[in-house]
Coordinates of N, CA and C in Angstrom, one line a residue:
M3 N -51.9 -49.3 -61.6 CA -52.0 -48.0 -60.8 C -52.8 -48.3 -59.5
S4 N -52.4 -47.7 -58.4 CA -53.1 -47.9 -57.2 C -53.5 -46.6 -56.6
K5 N -54.5 -46.7 -55.7 CA -55.0 -45.5 -55.1 C -54.5 -45.5 -53.6
V6 N -54.3 -44.4 -53.0 CA -53.8 -44.3 -51.7 C -54.9 -43.7 -50.8
R7 N -55.3 -44.3 -49.7 CA -56.3 -43.8 -48.8 C -55.6 -43.1 -47.7
Q8 N -56.4 -42.2 -47.1 CA -56.0 -41.6 -45.8 C -56.6 -42.4 -44.7
R9 N -55.8 -42.7 -43.7 CA -56.3 -43.6 -42.6 C -57.0 -42.7 -41.6
S10 N -58.2 -43.2 -41.1 CA -58.9 -42.4 -40.1 C -58.2 -42.4 -38.8
S11 N -58.5 -41.4 -38.0 CA -57.8 -41.3 -36.7 C -58.1 -42.5 -35.7
E12 N -59.4 -43.0 -35.8 CA -59.8 -44.1 -34.9 C -59.1 -45.4 -35.3
H13 N -58.6 -45.5 -36.5 CA -57.9 -46.7 -36.9 C -56.4 -46.6 -36.8
A14 N -55.9 -45.5 -36.4 CA -54.4 -45.3 -36.4 C -53.7 -46.2 -35.4
S15 N -54.4 -46.6 -34.4 CA -53.7 -47.4 -33.3 C -53.8 -48.9 -33.6
R16 N -54.5 -49.4 -34.6 CA -54.6 -50.8 -34.9 C -53.8 -51.1 -36.1
P17 N -53.6 -52.4 -36.4 CA -52.8 -52.8 -37.6 C -53.5 -52.3 -38.9
V18 N -52.8 -52.1 -39.9 CA -53.3 -51.8 -41.3 C -54.1 -53.0 -41.7
V19 N -55.3 -52.9 -42.1 CA -56.2 -54.0 -42.6 C -56.2 -54.0 -44.1
V20 N -55.7 -55.0 -44.7 CA -55.6 -55.2 -46.2 C -56.7 -56.2 -46.6
G21 N -57.7 -55.8 -47.3 CA -58.7 -56.7 -47.8 C -58.3 -57.3 -49.2
V22 N -58.3 -58.6 -49.2 CA -57.9 -59.3 -50.4 C -59.1 -60.1 -51.0
T23 N -59.4 -59.8 -52.3 CA -60.5 -60.5 -52.9 C -60.1 -60.8 -54.3
G24 N -61.1 -61.3 -55.1 CA -60.8 -61.7 -56.5 C -61.9 -62.7 -56.9
G25 N -61.9 -62.9 -58.2 CA -62.9 -63.9 -58.8 C -62.5 -65.3 -58.4
M26 N -63.4 -66.2 -58.5 CA -63.2 -67.6 -58.2 C -62.0 -68.2 -59.0
A27 N -61.1 -68.8 -58.2 CA -59.9 -69.4 -58.8 C -58.9 -68.5 -59.5
A28 N -59.0 -67.2 -59.1 CA -58.1 -66.2 -59.6 C -56.8 -66.2 -58.9
G29 N -56.8 -66.7 -57.6 CA -55.5 -66.8 -56.9 C -55.5 -66.0 -55.6
K30 N -56.6 -65.6 -55.0 CA -56.6 -64.7 -53.8 C -56.0 -65.4 -52.6
S31 N -56.3 -66.7 -52.5 CA -55.7 -67.5 -51.4 C -54.2 -67.6 -51.5
L32 N -53.7 -67.8 -52.7 CA -52.3 -67.8 -52.9 C -51.6 -66.5 -52.5
V33 N -52.3 -65.4 -52.9 CA -51.8 -64.0 -52.5 C -51.8 -63.9 -51.0
T34 N -52.8 -64.4 -50.3 CA -52.9 -64.3 -48.9 C -51.7 -65.1 -48.2
R35 N -51.4 -66.3 -48.8 CA -50.3 -67.1 -48.3 C -49.0 -66.4 -48.4
M36 N -48.8 -65.6 -49.5 CA -47.6 -64.9 -49.8 C -47.5 -63.8 -48.7
F37 N -48.6 -63.1 -48.4 CA -48.5 -62.1 -47.4 C -48.2 -62.7 -46.0
A38 N -48.8 -63.9 -45.8 CA -48.5 -64.6 -44.5 C -47.0 -64.9 -44.4
A39 N -46.4 -65.3 -45.5 CA -45.0 -65.6 -45.5 C -44.1 -64.4 -45.2
L40 N -44.7 -63.2 -45.5 CA -44.0 -62.0 -45.2 C -44.2 -61.5 -43.8
G41 N -45.0 -62.2 -43.1 CA -45.2 -61.9 -41.6 C -46.6 -61.3 -41.3
A42 N -47.5 -61.2 -42.2 CA -48.8 -60.6 -41.9 C -49.8 -61.7 -41.4
P43 N -50.4 -61.5 -40.2 CA -51.5 -62.4 -39.8 C -52.6 -62.4 -40.8
T44 N -53.2 -63.5 -41.1 CA -54.3 -63.6 -42.1 C -55.6 -64.1 -41.5
W45 N -56.7 -63.7 -42.1 CA -58.0 -64.1 -41.6 C -58.9 -64.3 -42.8
D46 N -59.5 -65.5 -42.9 CA -60.2 -65.9 -44.1 C -61.7 -65.8 -43.7
A47 N -62.4 -64.9 -44.3 CA -63.8 -64.7 -44.1 C -64.7 -65.9 -44.4
D48 N -64.3 -66.6 -45.5 CA -65.1 -67.7 -46.0 C -65.0 -68.9 -45.0
S49 N -63.8 -69.1 -44.5 CA -63.7 -70.2 -43.4 C -64.4 -69.8 -42.1
A50 N -64.3 -68.5 -41.8 CA -64.9 -68.1 -40.6 C -66.4 -68.2 -40.7
A51 N -67.0 -67.9 -41.8 CA -68.4 -68.1 -42.0 C -68.9 -69.5 -41.9
K52 N -68.1 -70.5 -42.4 CA -68.4 -71.9 -42.2 C -68.4 -72.3 -40.7
R53 N -67.4 -71.8 -40.0 CA -67.3 -72.1 -38.6 C -68.5 -71.6 -37.8
L54 N -69.1 -70.4 -38.2 CA -70.2 -69.8 -37.5 C -71.4 -70.8 -37.4
Y55 N -71.6 -71.6 -38.4 CA -72.7 -72.5 -38.3 C -72.5 -73.6 -37.2
Q56 N -71.3 -73.7 -36.7 CA -71.0 -74.6 -35.7 C -70.9 -74.0 -34.3
T57 N -70.7 -72.6 -34.3 CA -70.5 -72.0 -33.0 C -71.4 -70.9 -32.6
D58 N -72.1 -70.3 -33.6 CA -73.0 -69.1 -33.4 C -74.4 -69.6 -33.2
A59 N -74.9 -69.6 -31.9 CA -76.2 -70.1 -31.6 C -77.3 -69.3 -32.3
T60 N -77.1 -68.0 -32.4 CA -78.1 -67.1 -33.0 C -78.3 -67.5 -34.5
L61 N -77.2 -67.7 -35.2 CA -77.2 -68.1 -36.6 C -77.9 -69.5 -36.8
Q62 N -77.5 -70.4 -35.9 CA -78.1 -71.7 -35.9 C -79.6 -71.7 -35.8
Q63 N -80.1 -70.9 -34.8 CA -81.5 -70.9 -34.6 C -82.2 -70.2 -35.7
A64 N -81.6 -69.2 -36.3 CA -82.2 -68.4 -37.4 C -82.4 -69.4 -38.6
T65 N -81.4 -70.2 -38.9 CA -81.6 -71.1 -40.0 C -82.6 -72.2 -39.7
L66 N -82.7 -72.7 -38.5 CA -83.7 -73.6 -38.2 C -85.1 -73.0 -38.3
D67 N -85.2 -71.8 -37.8 CA -86.6 -71.2 -37.9 C -87.0 -70.9 -39.3
R68 N -86.0 -70.7 -40.2 CA -86.3 -70.3 -41.6 C -86.6 -71.6 -42.4
W69 N -85.8 -72.7 -42.2 CA -85.9 -73.8 -43.1 C -86.2 -75.1 -42.5
G70 N -86.2 -75.2 -41.1 CA -86.6 -76.4 -40.5 C -85.4 -77.3 -40.3
P71 N -85.6 -78.5 -39.7 CA -84.5 -79.4 -39.3 C -83.8 -80.0 -40.5
R72 N -84.4 -80.0 -41.7 CA -83.7 -80.5 -42.8 C -82.4 -79.8 -43.1
I73 N -82.2 -78.5 -42.6 CA -81.1 -77.7 -42.9 C -79.9 -78.0 -42.0
A74 N -80.2 -78.8 -41.0 CA -79.2 -79.0 -39.9 C -78.6 -80.4 -39.7
K75 N -77.5 -80.4 -39.1 CA -76.9 -81.7 -38.6 C -76.9 -81.6 -37.1
F76 N -77.4 -82.7 -36.4 CA -77.6 -82.8 -35.0 C -76.7 -83.8 -34.4
D77 N -76.3 -83.6 -33.1 CA -75.6 -84.6 -32.4 C -76.6 -85.6 -31.7
E78 N -76.1 -86.5 -31.0 CA -76.9 -87.6 -30.4 C -77.9 -87.0 -29.4
D79 N -77.6 -85.8 -28.8 CA -78.5 -85.2 -27.9 C -79.5 -84.2 -28.5
G80 N -79.5 -84.2 -29.8 CA -80.4 -83.4 -30.5 C -80.0 -81.9 -30.7
R81 N -78.8 -81.6 -30.4 CA -78.3 -80.2 -30.6 C -77.7 -80.0 -32.0
M82 N -78.0 -78.9 -32.5 CA -77.5 -78.6 -33.9 C -76.0 -78.4 -33.7
V83 N -75.2 -79.1 -34.6 CA -73.7 -78.9 -34.5 C -73.2 -78.3 -35.8
D84 N -74.0 -78.3 -36.9 CA -73.5 -77.7 -38.1 C -74.7 -77.6 -39.1
V85 N -74.5 -77.0 -40.2 CA -75.5 -76.9 -41.2 C -75.3 -78.0 -42.2
N86 N -76.4 -78.5 -42.8 CA -76.3 -79.5 -43.9 C -76.0 -78.7 -45.1
R87 N -74.7 -78.7 -45.5 CA -74.3 -77.8 -46.6 C -74.9 -78.2 -47.9
E88 N -75.1 -79.4 -48.2 CA -75.7 -79.8 -49.5 C -77.1 -79.3 -49.6
V89 N -77.9 -79.4 -48.5 CA -79.3 -78.9 -48.5 C -79.3 -77.3 -48.6
L90 N -78.3 -76.7 -47.8 CA -78.3 -75.3 -47.8 C -77.9 -74.8 -49.2
A91 N -77.0 -75.4 -49.9 CA -76.7 -75.0 -51.3 C -77.9 -75.1 -52.2
E92 N -78.6 -76.2 -52.1 CA -79.8 -76.3 -52.9 C -80.8 -75.2 -52.7
V93 N -80.9 -74.8 -51.4 CA -81.9 -73.8 -51.1 C -81.5 -72.4 -51.6
I94 N -80.3 -72.0 -51.3 CA -79.9 -70.6 -51.6 C -79.5 -70.4 -53.1
F95 N -79.0 -71.5 -53.8 CA -78.6 -71.3 -55.2 C -79.8 -71.4 -56.1
S96 N -81.0 -71.8 -55.6 CA -82.2 -71.9 -56.4 C -83.1 -70.7 -56.2
D97 N -82.8 -69.9 -55.2 CA -83.7 -68.8 -54.8 C -82.9 -67.6 -54.3
L98 N -82.8 -66.6 -55.1 CA -82.0 -65.4 -54.7 C -82.5 -64.7 -53.5
D99 N -83.8 -64.8 -53.2 CA -84.4 -64.2 -52.0 C -83.9 -64.9 -50.8
E100 N -83.8 -66.2 -50.9 CA -83.3 -67.0 -49.7 C -81.8 -66.7 -49.5
L101 N -81.1 -66.6 -50.6 CA -79.6 -66.2 -50.5 C -79.5 -64.9 -49.9
A102 N -80.3 -63.9 -50.3 CA -80.2 -62.6 -49.7 C -80.5 -62.6 -48.2
W103 N -81.5 -63.4 -47.8 CA -81.8 -63.5 -46.4 C -80.7 -64.1 -45.6
L104 N -80.0 -65.1 -46.1 CA -78.9 -65.8 -45.4 C -77.8 -64.8 -45.3
E105 N -77.4 -64.1 -46.3 CA -76.3 -63.2 -46.3 C -76.6 -62.1 -45.2
A106 N -77.8 -61.7 -45.1 CA -78.2 -60.7 -44.1 C -77.9 -61.2 -42.7
Q107 N -78.0 -62.5 -42.5 CA -77.7 -63.1 -41.2 C -76.2 -63.3 -41.0
V108 N -75.5 -63.7 -42.0 CA -74.1 -64.2 -41.9 C -73.2 -63.0 -41.9
H109 N -73.4 -62.0 -42.7 CA -72.4 -60.9 -42.8 C -72.1 -60.2 -41.5
P110 N -73.2 -59.8 -40.8 CA -72.9 -59.2 -39.5 C -72.1 -60.1 -38.5
A111 N -72.5 -61.4 -38.5 CA -71.8 -62.3 -37.6 C -70.3 -62.4 -38.0
V112 N -70.0 -62.5 -39.3 CA -68.7 -62.5 -39.8 C -67.9 -61.3 -39.4
G113 N -68.6 -60.1 -39.5 CA -68.0 -58.9 -39.1 C -67.6 -58.8 -37.6
R114 N -68.5 -59.4 -36.8 CA -68.2 -59.4 -35.4 C -67.0 -60.4 -35.1
A115 N -67.0 -61.5 -35.8 CA -65.9 -62.4 -35.6 C -64.5 -61.8 -36.0
F116 N -64.5 -61.0 -37.1 CA -63.3 -60.4 -37.6 C -62.9 -59.3 -36.5
S117 N -63.8 -58.5 -36.1 CA -63.4 -57.5 -35.1 C -62.8 -58.1 -33.8
S118 N -63.4 -59.2 -33.4 CA -62.8 -59.9 -32.2 C -61.4 -60.4 -32.5
W119 N -61.2 -61.0 -33.7 CA -59.9 -61.5 -34.1 C -58.9 -60.3 -34.1
L120 N -59.3 -59.2 -34.7 CA -58.4 -58.1 -34.9 C -57.9 -57.5 -33.6
E121 N -58.8 -57.5 -32.6 CA -58.4 -57.0 -31.3 C -57.2 -57.8 -30.7
G122 N -57.1 -59.0 -31.1 CA -56.0 -59.8 -30.6 C -54.7 -59.6 -31.4
Q123 N -54.7 -58.9 -32.5 CA -53.5 -58.7 -33.3 C -52.7 -57.5 -32.8
T124 N -52.4 -57.4 -31.6 CA -51.8 -56.2 -31.0 C -50.3 -56.0 -31.5
H125 N -49.6 -57.0 -31.9 CA -48.2 -56.9 -32.3 C -48.0 -56.8 -33.8
A126 N -49.1 -56.9 -34.5 CA -49.0 -56.9 -36.0 C -49.1 -55.4 -36.5
S127 N -48.4 -55.2 -37.6 CA -48.5 -53.9 -38.2 C -49.4 -53.9 -39.4
V128 N -49.5 -55.1 -40.1 CA -50.4 -55.3 -41.2 C -51.1 -56.6 -41.1
V129 N -52.4 -56.7 -41.3 CA -53.1 -57.9 -41.3 C -53.9 -58.1 -42.6
I130 N -54.2 -59.3 -43.0 CA -54.9 -59.6 -44.2 C -56.3 -60.1 -43.9
R131 N -57.3 -59.5 -44.6 CA -58.7 -60.0 -44.5 C -59.0 -60.5 -45.9
E132 N -59.0 -61.8 -46.0 CA -59.4 -62.4 -47.3 C -60.9 -62.7 -47.4
A133 N -61.5 -62.3 -48.5 CA -63.0 -62.5 -48.6 C -63.4 -62.6 -50.1
A134 N -64.1 -63.6 -50.4 CA -64.5 -63.7 -51.8 C -65.5 -62.6 -52.2
I135 N -66.3 -62.2 -51.2 CA -67.3 -61.1 -51.5 C -67.0 -59.9 -50.7
L136 N -65.8 -59.5 -50.7 CA -65.3 -58.3 -49.9 C -66.2 -57.1 -50.2
F137 N -66.4 -56.8 -51.4 CA -67.1 -55.6 -51.8 C -68.6 -55.8 -51.7
E138 N -69.1 -57.0 -52.2 CA -70.5 -57.2 -52.2 C -71.1 -57.2 -50.8
S139 N -70.3 -57.6 -49.8 CA -70.8 -57.7 -48.4 C -70.6 -56.3 -47.7
G140 N -69.8 -55.4 -48.3 CA -69.5 -54.2 -47.6 C -68.4 -54.2 -46.6
S141 N -67.7 -55.4 -46.6 CA -66.6 -55.6 -45.7 C -65.4 -54.7 -46.0
D142 N -65.3 -54.2 -47.2 CA -64.2 -53.3 -47.6 C -64.2 -52.1 -46.7
A143 N -65.3 -51.7 -46.1 CA -65.4 -50.5 -45.3 C -64.5 -50.7 -44.1
T144 N -64.2 -51.9 -43.7 CA -63.4 -52.1 -42.5 C -61.9 -52.1 -42.9
C145 N -61.6 -52.0 -44.2 CA -60.2 -52.2 -44.6 C -59.6 -50.8 -44.9
D146 N -58.3 -50.7 -44.7 CA -57.5 -49.5 -45.0 C -57.1 -49.5 -46.5
V147 N -56.8 -50.7 -47.0 CA -56.4 -51.0 -48.4 C -57.1 -52.2 -48.9
T148 N -57.5 -52.2 -50.2 CA -58.1 -53.3 -50.8 C -57.4 -53.7 -52.1
L149 N -57.3 -55.0 -52.3 CA -56.7 -55.4 -53.6 C -57.5 -56.6 -54.1
T150 N -57.6 -56.7 -55.4 CA -58.3 -57.8 -56.1 C -57.3 -58.5 -57.0
V151 N -57.4 -59.9 -57.0 CA -56.6 -60.7 -57.8 C -57.4 -61.2 -59.0
E152 N -56.9 -60.9 -60.2 CA -57.7 -61.2 -61.4 C -56.9 -62.1 -62.4
A153 N -57.6 -62.9 -63.2 CA -57.0 -63.8 -64.2 C -58.1 -64.0 -65.3
P154 N -57.7 -64.3 -66.5 CA -58.6 -64.6 -67.5 C -59.7 -65.6 -67.1
E155 N -60.9 -65.4 -67.6 CA -62.0 -66.3 -67.2 C -61.7 -67.8 -67.6
A156 N -61.2 -68.0 -68.8 CA -61.0 -69.4 -69.3 C -60.0 -70.1 -68.4
L157 N -59.0 -69.3 -67.9 CA -58.0 -69.9 -67.0 C -58.6 -70.2 -65.7
R158 N -59.4 -69.4 -65.2 CA -60.1 -69.6 -63.9 C -61.0 -70.8 -63.9
I159 N -61.6 -71.0 -65.0 CA -62.5 -72.2 -65.1 C -61.6 -73.5 -65.1
R160 N -60.5 -73.5 -65.8 CA -59.6 -74.6 -65.8 C -59.1 -74.9 -64.4
R161 N -58.7 -73.8 -63.7 CA -58.2 -73.9 -62.3 C -59.2 -74.4 -61.4
A162 N -60.5 -74.0 -61.5 CA -61.5 -74.5 -60.6 C -61.8 -75.9 -60.8
Q163 N -61.7 -76.4 -62.1 CA -61.9 -77.8 -62.3 C -60.7 -78.6 -61.8
E164 N -59.5 -78.1 -62.0 CA -58.3 -78.9 -61.5 C -58.3 -78.9 -60.0
R165 N -58.7 -77.8 -59.3 CA -58.8 -77.8 -57.9 C -59.7 -78.9 -57.3
A166 N -60.9 -79.0 -58.0 CA -61.8 -80.0 -57.6 C -61.3 -81.4 -57.8
R167 N -60.6 -81.6 -58.9 CA -60.0 -82.9 -59.2 C -58.9 -83.2 -58.1
Q168 N -58.1 -82.3 -57.7 CA -57.0 -82.5 -56.8 C -57.6 -82.8 -55.4
R169 N -58.8 -82.3 -55.1 CA -59.4 -82.5 -53.8 C -60.3 -83.8 -53.8
G170 N -60.3 -84.5 -54.9 CA -61.1 -85.7 -55.0 C -62.6 -85.4 -55.1
Q171 N -62.9 -84.2 -55.5 CA -64.3 -83.9 -55.6 C -64.8 -84.1 -57.1
A172 N -66.1 -84.1 -57.2 CA -66.7 -84.2 -58.6 C -66.2 -82.9 -59.4
V173 N -65.7 -83.1 -60.5 CA -65.2 -82.0 -61.4 C -66.4 -81.3 -62.0
P174 N -66.6 -80.0 -61.7 CA -67.8 -79.3 -62.3 C -67.6 -79.1 -63.8
A175 N -68.7 -79.2 -64.5 CA -68.7 -78.8 -65.9 C -68.4 -77.4 -66.1
E176 N -68.0 -77.0 -67.3 CA -67.7 -75.6 -67.6 C -68.9 -74.7 -67.3
S177 N -70.1 -75.2 -67.7 CA -71.3 -74.4 -67.5 C -71.6 -74.2 -66.1
E178 N -71.3 -75.2 -65.2 CA -71.5 -75.0 -63.8 C -70.6 -74.0 -63.2
V179 N -69.3 -74.0 -63.6 CA -68.3 -73.0 -63.1 C -68.8 -71.6 -63.6
R180 N -69.2 -71.5 -64.8 CA -69.6 -70.2 -65.3 C -70.8 -69.7 -64.6
A181 N -71.7 -70.6 -64.2 CA -72.9 -70.2 -63.4 C -72.4 -69.7 -62.0
R182 N -71.4 -70.3 -61.4 CA -70.9 -69.8 -60.1 C -70.2 -68.4 -60.3
L183 N -69.5 -68.3 -61.4 CA -68.8 -67.0 -61.7 C -69.9 -65.9 -61.9
A184 N -71.0 -66.2 -62.5 CA -72.0 -65.2 -62.7 C -72.7 -64.7 -61.5
R185 N -72.5 -65.4 -60.4 CA -73.1 -65.0 -59.1 C -72.2 -64.0 -58.4
Q186 N -70.9 -63.9 -58.9 CA -70.0 -63.0 -58.3 C -70.0 -61.6 -59.0
W187 N -69.4 -60.6 -58.4 CA -69.2 -59.4 -59.2 C -68.3 -59.7 -60.4
T188 N -68.4 -58.8 -61.4 CA -67.5 -59.0 -62.5 C -66.2 -58.4 -62.2
Q189 N -65.2 -58.8 -63.1 CA -63.9 -58.3 -62.9 C -63.8 -56.7 -63.0
A190 N -64.6 -56.2 -63.9 CA -64.7 -54.7 -64.0 C -65.2 -54.1 -62.7
Q191 N -66.1 -54.7 -62.1 CA -66.6 -54.1 -60.8 C -65.6 -54.1 -59.8
R192 N -64.9 -55.2 -59.6 CA -63.9 -55.4 -58.6 C -62.7 -54.4 -58.9
V193 N -62.3 -54.3 -60.1 CA -61.1 -53.5 -60.5 C -61.5 -52.0 -60.2
T194 N -62.7 -51.6 -60.4 CA -63.1 -50.2 -60.2 C -63.0 -49.9 -58.7
R195 N -63.4 -50.8 -57.9 CA -63.4 -50.6 -56.4 C -62.1 -50.8 -55.7
A196 N -61.2 -51.6 -56.2 CA -60.0 -52.0 -55.5 C -58.9 -50.9 -55.6
D197 N -58.1 -50.8 -54.5 CA -57.0 -49.9 -54.5 C -55.8 -50.4 -55.3
H198 N -55.7 -51.7 -55.4 CA -54.7 -52.4 -56.1 C -55.3 -53.5 -56.9
V199 N -54.7 -53.8 -58.1 CA -55.1 -54.9 -58.9 C -53.9 -55.8 -59.2
L200 N -53.9 -57.1 -58.8 CA -52.9 -58.0 -59.1 C -53.3 -58.9 -60.3
R201 N -52.4 -59.1 -61.2 CA -52.7 -60.0 -62.4 C -52.1 -61.3 -62.2
N202 N -52.9 -62.4 -62.4 CA -52.4 -63.7 -62.2 C -52.7 -64.6 -63.4
G203 N -52.4 -64.1 -64.6 CA -52.5 -64.8 -65.8 C -51.4 -65.7 -66.1
P204 N -51.4 -66.4 -67.2 CA -50.3 -67.4 -67.5 C -48.9 -66.8 -67.6
K205 N -48.8 -65.5 -68.0 CA -47.5 -64.8 -68.2 C -47.2 -63.8 -67.1
D206 N -48.0 -63.8 -66.0 CA -47.8 -62.9 -64.9 C -47.0 -63.5 -63.8
A207 N -46.1 -62.7 -63.2 CA -45.4 -63.1 -62.0 C -46.0 -62.5 -60.8
L208 N -46.6 -63.3 -60.0 CA -47.5 -62.8 -58.9 C -46.6 -62.3 -57.7
L209 N -45.6 -63.0 -57.4 CA -44.8 -62.6 -56.2 C -44.2 -61.2 -56.3
P210 N -43.6 -60.8 -57.4 CA -43.1 -59.4 -57.5 C -44.2 -58.4 -57.2
Q211 N -45.5 -58.6 -57.6 CA -46.6 -57.7 -57.4 C -46.9 -57.6 -55.9
V212 N -46.9 -58.8 -55.3 CA -47.1 -58.8 -53.8 C -46.0 -58.1 -53.1
L213 N -44.8 -58.3 -53.4 CA -43.7 -57.6 -52.8 C -43.7 -56.1 -53.0
A214 N -44.2 -55.7 -54.1 CA -44.3 -54.2 -54.4 C -45.3 -53.6 -53.5
I215 N -46.5 -54.3 -53.3 CA -47.5 -53.8 -52.5 C -47.1 -53.8 -51.0
W216 N -46.4 -54.8 -50.6 CA -45.9 -54.9 -49.3 C -44.9 -53.8 -49.0
A217 N -44.0 -53.5 -49.9 CA -43.1 -52.4 -49.7 C -43.8 -51.1 -49.6
Q218 N -44.8 -50.9 -50.4 CA -45.6 -49.7 -50.4 C -46.4 -49.5 -49.0
L219 N -46.9 -50.6 -48.6 CA -47.6 -50.6 -47.3 C -46.7 -50.2 -46.1
T220 N -45.6 -50.8 -46.1 CA -44.6 -50.6 -45.0 C -44.0 -49.2 -45.0
Q221 N -44.0 -48.6 -46.2 CA -43.4 -47.2 -46.4 C -44.5 -46.2 -46.1
E222 N -45.7 -46.4 -46.6 CA -46.7 -45.4 -46.5 C -47.4 -45.3 -45.1
W223 N -47.6 -46.5 -44.5 CA -48.4 -46.5 -43.3 C -47.5 -46.5 -42.0
H224 N -46.2 -46.6 -42.1 CA -45.4 -46.7 -40.9 C -44.2 -45.8 -41.0

């Protein structure tokens, strides 16, 4: 079952923004690619956040002031060109206060980046905003429609391990994957907040669910 929102007047002239989220390895990126194949421009908040460490001088300086040069990668002229992601992970995953501080810096910057991107989508009728923490960050407030992609936890753990294996990365232990899952909202929390829920279990056909939502979007909003 899905909920239907009323679109505010100030948003009537821009594309419909569909927020896509879901638990780790549930399949949200796959859903985003399906919408892209249907013609919707897509924007990945997680990728945008990573780029900000390379492009946003304010965020770079804030991380340097907070954690010192160990947190950064520098070019030969001594300019910060990126964050040291291994060091950053050690810092924020061992201290929830540090994680909260970083999120308070990153979320507004990501929001500004999305707004700038959205302004350029003048010919689109529907755009996709993919974000792992769509609800946690409050980014759902910028969306006209939200959906979450869900799958059984055991299956998500296996998918996360297989994804790491395919990328040539160290395969995380089940306990490590569970620890990452514990840092996200629960399935129940996401399902309660989302307008649509897509199921991506072993017996679920994902494409028909996407097509049904796409048809609903094009009928209701246009």
